[in-house]
mmCIF file of C-alpha atoms in Angstrom:
data_model
loop_
_atom_site.group_PDB
_atom_site.id
_atom_site.type_symbol
_atom_site.label_atom_id
_atom_site.label_comp_id
_atom_site.label_asym_id
_atom_site.label_seq_id
_atom_site.Cartn_x
_atom_site.Cartn_y
_atom_site.Cartn_z
ATOM 1 C CA MET H 1 -24.836 6.580 -0.171
ATOM 2 C CA ALA H 2 -23.035 3.226 -0.250
ATOM 3 C CA GLU H 3 -21.990 1.546 2.945
ATOM 4 C CA PRO H 4 -18.224 1.507 3.531
ATOM 5 C CA PRO H 5 -16.502 -1.791 2.751
ATOM 6 C CA VAL H 6 -15.559 -4.125 5.582
ATOM 7 C CA ILE H 7 -12.322 -6.109 5.538
ATOM 8 C CA ASN H 8 -10.814 -9.207 7.095
ATOM 9 C CA ALA H 9 -7.288 -9.694 8.479
ATOM 10 C CA SER H 10 -5.669 -11.518 5.544
ATOM 11 C CA PRO H 11 -6.038 -8.725 2.964
ATOM 12 C CA LEU H 12 -4.906 -6.168 5.543
ATOM 13 C CA ILE H 13 -1.834 -8.242 6.374
ATOM 14 C CA PHE H 14 -0.947 -8.906 2.747
ATOM 15 C CA LEU H 15 -1.459 -5.329 1.571
ATOM 16 C CA SER H 16 0.314 -3.681 4.509
ATOM 17 C CA ARG H 17 3.340 -5.990 4.208
ATOM 18 C CA SER H 18 3.604 -5.309 0.474
ATOM 19 C CA SER H 19 3.137 -1.520 0.909
ATOM 20 C CA PHE H 20 -0.094 -1.548 -1.094
ATOM 21 C CA LEU H 21 -2.545 -0.790 1.713
ATOM 22 C CA ASP H 22 -3.673 2.371 -0.090
ATOM 23 C CA LEU H 23 -5.278 0.189 -2.770
ATOM 24 C CA LEU H 24 -8.115 -0.369 -0.320
ATOM 25 C CA GLN H 25 -9.124 3.253 -0.767
ATOM 26 C CA LEU H 26 -10.287 2.330 -4.258
ATOM 27 C CA LEU H 27 -13.178 0.628 -2.455
ATOM 28 C CA GLY H 28 -14.143 3.701 -0.457
ATOM 29 C CA GLU H 29 -12.878 6.651 1.531
ATOM 30 C CA GLU H 30 -13.343 4.674 4.744
ATOM 31 C CA VAL H 31 -12.737 0.950 5.258
ATOM 32 C CA LEU H 32 -14.282 -0.767 8.265
ATOM 33 C CA VAL H 33 -12.352 -3.268 10.363
ATOM 34 C CA PRO H 34 -14.478 -5.306 12.787
ATOM 35 C CA SER H 35 -13.018 -5.256 16.299
ATOM 36 C CA ALA H 36 -12.512 -9.047 16.206
ATOM 37 C CA VAL H 37 -10.300 -8.566 13.145
ATOM 38 C CA ALA H 38 -8.385 -5.765 14.897
ATOM 39 C CA VAL H 39 -7.780 -8.005 17.934
ATOM 40 C CA GLU H 40 -6.535 -10.791 15.666
ATOM 41 C CA ILE H 41 -4.092 -8.397 14.009
ATOM 42 C CA GLN H 42 -2.937 -6.808 17.275
ATOM 43 C CA GLN H 43 -1.912 -10.238 18.578
ATOM 44 C CA ARG H 44 0.905 -10.141 16.032
ATOM 45 C CA GLY H 45 2.819 -7.680 18.234
ATOM 46 C CA THR H 46 3.724 -4.023 18.125
ATOM 47 C CA GLU H 47 6.553 -4.499 15.598
ATOM 48 C CA ASP H 48 4.200 -5.939 12.985
ATOM 49 C CA PRO H 49 3.555 -3.605 10.003
ATOM 50 C CA THR H 50 -0.164 -4.415 9.968
ATOM 51 C CA VAL H 51 -0.516 -3.493 13.639
ATOM 52 C CA ALA H 52 1.214 -0.189 12.887
ATOM 53 C CA ALA H 53 -0.952 0.416 9.817
ATOM 54 C CA LEU H 54 -4.119 -0.264 11.766
ATOM 55 C CA SER H 55 -3.222 2.308 14.414
ATOM 56 C CA GLN H 56 -1.763 4.914 12.039
ATOM 57 C CA THR H 57 -4.189 4.852 9.106
ATOM 58 C CA ASN H 58 -7.083 7.196 9.755
ATOM 59 C CA TRP H 59 -9.352 5.767 7.039
ATOM 60 C CA LEU H 60 -9.256 2.289 8.634
ATOM 61 C CA THR H 61 -12.046 2.434 11.196
ATOM 62 C CA VAL H 62 -12.424 -0.261 13.847
ATOM 63 C CA VAL H 63 -16.113 -1.028 14.479
ATOM 64 C CA GLU H 64 -18.118 -3.391 16.651
ATOM 65 C CA ALA H 65 -19.942 -5.971 14.571
ATOM 66 C CA PRO H 66 -23.537 -6.855 15.412
ATOM 67 C CA PRO H 67 -24.188 -10.188 17.152
ATOM 68 C CA THR H 68 -23.389 -13.094 14.846
ATOM 69 C CA PRO H 69 -26.527 -14.802 13.505
ATOM 70 C CA GLU H 70 -26.902 -18.544 14.065
ATOM 71 C CA ILE H 71 -26.511 -19.278 10.360
ATOM 72 C CA ILE H 72 -22.994 -17.788 10.395
ATOM 73 C CA GLN H 73 -22.142 -19.331 13.777
ATOM 74 C CA SER H 74 -22.957 -22.762 12.331
ATOM 75 C CA TRP H 75 -20.094 -22.391 9.832
ATOM 76 C CA ASP H 76 -17.594 -22.570 12.721
ATOM 77 C CA LEU H 77 -15.303 -19.857 11.386
ATOM 78 C CA GLY H 78 -12.929 -17.688 13.364
ATOM 79 C CA LYS H 79 -14.176 -14.578 15.147
ATOM 80 C CA GLY H 80 -12.701 -12.243 12.525
ATOM 81 C CA GLU H 81 -14.217 -14.034 9.547
ATOM 82 C CA SER H 82 -17.547 -14.351 11.332
ATOM 83 C CA SER H 83 -17.635 -10.642 12.170
ATOM 84 C CA VAL H 84 -16.945 -9.627 8.563
ATOM 85 C CA LEU H 85 -19.684 -11.932 7.290
ATOM 86 C CA THR H 86 -22.038 -10.714 10.015
ATOM 87 C CA TRP H 87 -21.450 -7.126 8.950
ATOM 88 C CA ALA H 88 -22.248 -7.992 5.332
ATOM 89 C CA TYR H 89 -25.271 -10.080 6.328
ATOM 90 C CA THR H 90 -26.771 -7.347 8.482
ATOM 91 C CA ILE H 91 -26.196 -4.712 5.801
ATOM 92 C CA ARG H 92 -28.069 -6.919 3.344
ATOM 93 C CA GLU H 93 -30.918 -7.326 5.817
ATOM 94 C CA ARG H 94 -31.072 -3.584 6.491
ATOM 95 C CA LEU H 95 -31.149 -2.882 2.745
ATOM 96 C CA ARG H 96 -34.033 -5.340 2.333
ATOM 97 C CA SER H 97 -35.989 -3.802 5.189
ATOM 98 C CA GLY H 98 -35.394 -0.270 3.959
ATOM 99 C CA THR H 99 -33.671 0.956 7.133
ATOM 100 C CA ILE H 100 -30.717 2.092 5.004
ATOM 101 C CA CYS H 101 -30.775 3.432 1.470
ATOM 102 C CA GLN H 102 -28.823 1.972 -1.412
#
């Protein structure tokens, strides 16, 4: 079984504002949103369409990302971007080690 996709703030903002958020379901039944990305979006205020979409869309699942590895920290990105890359990095490592199946 494939791991659900993980998404950053910019695509969520763009797709929710253009009423195309459902396109993300082409990637999978569930789409993961790291908590750092959710916090970034929620700072936009309760009237923001992306904030509403995040709280009202049941297939968008907010998750805690694992600790960010030093290699990603060294890139000096924002917390949201780092958490998305960390999620992808740790999935790759778990696939290599065999702790999750492809």
